[in-house]
Amino acid sequence: MMQTIPKWLSLIALWILWTSFTIPVNQSICERIDKNGKLQIKNTDLNNLGAICSCENIRSLSFKKCNFVALPECVSTTKECECTANGGVESISFSKANIQRLPEGLENFNNLQNLDLSFTDIVFLPEDLYQFYELKTLNLRGTGIVSLPDGLENLEMIDMRMIDLSRDDQEAIYAQYPEVKIYFSSPCQCK
C-alpha cells in the first residue's frame, strides 16, 4: 500500500530543491579582498558590513554605487565595537555612490590617505575635514563642490576636474592652497 505525501510537504521539498539552484552561496566578505588589499563593497553588503572587522589586510574600501547615510557601527568604530580593519585602511572610494555628504563614522579611519568622492551628489565638505591628518589626495571630480574648507594644507593633490568654476574661483582656491597640486577643468567661458 502506497501512502500519499501531503501536498504541503511536497511543495516544501520542491521549494528547497529550487532554491538550492537559484540562491548563490554567499562568499565571505573577507575572501573578496584582492591581493592589493582592496575590498569592493556592494549595496547587498551594507547590512552585514560589520563582518569586515574580522578581515585582515584591508588597505582600500570601495563603496562604488552604494546607497547609505552612515557607515555601519562596527566599521565606524564605536566604543562597543572596535574594528581593527579601520587602522589599516588607507584609501576609501565613494565614487558614484548615492551620497550627499560624508558618511558618519568616516572620521574613525585615522590612517586614511586617499578619499575619492568623485561623481557623488556632495556639494560641500565639512569644516573638520582637516582632522584626516594622513590625507594626501582628495578626488572631488564631478561633484558640486565649489569651495574648500580651511586646513587642507597637507594634501598633495586635489582633483576638481569637471567642476565648472570661473577663473576667479579657481585662483582663489590656488591662493588658499599654494603648495597643493590642484586639477581643474578649463574655466567657464560663459557670458
PDB file of C-alpha atoms in Angstrom, residues 11-77:
ATOM      1  CA  LEU A  11       5.749  21.801  -2.054  1.00  0.00           C
ATOM      2  CA  ILE A  12       8.356  22.430   0.652  1.00  0.00           C
ATOM      3  CA  ALA A  13      10.646  19.810  -0.855  1.00  0.00           C
ATOM      4  CA  LEU A  14      10.213  21.357  -4.293  1.00  0.00           C
ATOM      5  CA  TRP A  15      10.969  24.845  -2.907  1.00  0.00           C
ATOM      6  CA  ILE A  16      14.159  23.619  -1.175  1.00  0.00           C
ATOM      7  CA  LEU A  17      15.319  21.959  -4.382  1.00  0.00           C
ATOM      8  CA  TRP A  18      14.577  25.094  -6.419  1.00  0.00           C
ATOM      9  CA  THR A  19      16.333  27.496  -4.007  1.00  0.00           C
ATOM     10  CA  SER A  20      19.443  25.343  -3.876  1.00  0.00           C
ATOM     11  CA  PHE A  21      19.932  26.082  -7.580  1.00  0.00           C
ATOM     12  CA  THR A  22      18.869  29.722  -7.630  1.00  0.00           C
ATOM     13  CA  ILE A  23      20.387  31.201  -4.449  1.00  0.00           C
ATOM     14  CA  PRO A  24      24.161  31.544  -4.765  1.00  0.00           C
ATOM     15  CA  VAL A  25      26.353  30.549  -1.875  1.00  0.00           C
ATOM     16  CA  ASN A  26      27.488  33.719  -0.113  1.00  0.00           C
ATOM     17  CA  GLN A  27      31.181  34.280  -0.377  1.00  0.00           C
ATOM     18  CA  SER A  28      32.720  35.527   2.833  1.00  0.00           C
ATOM     19  CA  ILE A  29      33.367  39.261   2.615  1.00  0.00           C
ATOM     20  CA  CYS A  30      36.953  38.674   3.763  1.00  0.00           C
ATOM     21  CA  GLU A  31      37.545  36.252   0.869  1.00  0.00           C
ATOM     22  CA  ARG A  32      36.772  39.066  -1.590  1.00  0.00           C
ATOM     23  CA  ILE A  33      39.801  41.159  -0.616  1.00  0.00           C
ATOM     24  CA  ASP A  34      42.130  41.184  -3.615  1.00  0.00           C
ATOM     25  CA  LYS A  35      45.902  40.748  -3.466  1.00  0.00           C
ATOM     26  CA  ASN A  36      46.366  44.538  -3.139  1.00  0.00           C
ATOM     27  CA  GLY A  37      44.097  44.720  -0.090  1.00  0.00           C
ATOM     28  CA  LYS A  38      41.124  46.241  -1.957  1.00  0.00           C
ATOM     29  CA  LEU A  39      37.577  45.312  -0.997  1.00  0.00           C
ATOM     30  CA  GLN A  40      34.670  46.281  -3.270  1.00  0.00           C
ATOM     31  CA  ILE A  41      31.520  46.805  -1.181  1.00  0.00           C
ATOM     32  CA  LYS A  42      28.139  46.287  -2.833  1.00  0.00           C
ATOM     33  CA  ASN A  43      24.712  47.504  -1.716  1.00  0.00           C
ATOM     34  CA  THR A  44      23.900  43.960  -0.587  1.00  0.00           C
ATOM     35  CA  ASP A  45      26.942  44.017   1.730  1.00  0.00           C
ATOM     36  CA  LEU A  46      25.840  47.095   3.673  1.00  0.00           C
ATOM     37  CA  ASN A  47      23.593  45.239   6.137  1.00  0.00           C
ATOM     38  CA  ASN A  48      26.410  42.871   7.129  1.00  0.00           C
ATOM     39  CA  LEU A  49      29.349  45.221   6.718  1.00  0.00           C
ATOM     40  CA  GLY A  50      30.428  44.748  10.325  1.00  0.00           C
ATOM     41  CA  ALA A  51      31.881  41.429   9.127  1.00  0.00           C
ATOM     42  CA  ILE A  52      34.887  43.293   7.713  1.00  0.00           C
ATOM     43  CA  CYS A  53      36.070  43.858  11.282  1.00  0.00           C
ATOM     44  CA  SER A  54      37.252  40.247  11.265  1.00  0.00           C
ATOM     45  CA  CYS A  55      39.139  40.740   7.987  1.00  0.00           C
ATOM     46  CA  GLU A  56      42.855  41.362   7.829  1.00  0.00           C
ATOM     47  CA  ASN A  57      44.928  43.259   5.305  1.00  0.00           C
ATOM     48  CA  ILE A  58      42.265  45.673   4.077  1.00  0.00           C
ATOM     49  CA  ARG A  59      44.020  48.704   2.630  1.00  0.00           C
ATOM     50  CA  SER A  60      41.287  50.036   0.373  1.00  0.00           C
ATOM     51  CA  LEU A  61      37.476  50.139   0.545  1.00  0.00           C
ATOM     52  CA  SER A  62      35.321  50.953  -2.456  1.00  0.00           C
ATOM     53  CA  PHE A  63      31.642  51.814  -1.964  1.00  0.00           C
ATOM     54  CA  LYS A  64      31.021  52.434  -5.669  1.00  0.00           C
ATOM     55  CA  LYS A  65      27.315  52.908  -6.458  1.00  0.00           C
ATOM     56  CA  CYS A  66      26.195  52.187  -2.856  1.00  0.00           C
ATOM     57  CA  ASN A  67      23.303  53.960  -1.123  1.00  0.00           C
ATOM     58  CA  PHE A  68      23.719  54.894   2.555  1.00  0.00           C
ATOM     59  CA  VAL A  69      23.930  57.776   5.010  1.00  0.00           C
ATOM     60  CA  ALA A  70      26.097  56.397   7.822  1.00  0.00           C
ATOM     61  CA  LEU A  71      28.692  53.681   7.853  1.00  0.00           C
ATOM     62  CA  PRO A  72      27.553  50.650   9.883  1.00  0.00           C
ATOM     63  CA  GLU A  73      28.527  50.787  13.573  1.00  0.00           C
ATOM     64  CA  CYS A  74      31.298  48.221  13.505  1.00  0.00           C
ATOM     65  CA  VAL A  75      33.007  49.965  10.626  1.00  0.00           C
ATOM     66  CA  SER A  76      32.701  53.375  12.215  1.00  0.00           C
ATOM     67  CA  THR A  77      34.359  52.154  15.427  1.00  0.00           C
TER      68      THR A  77
END
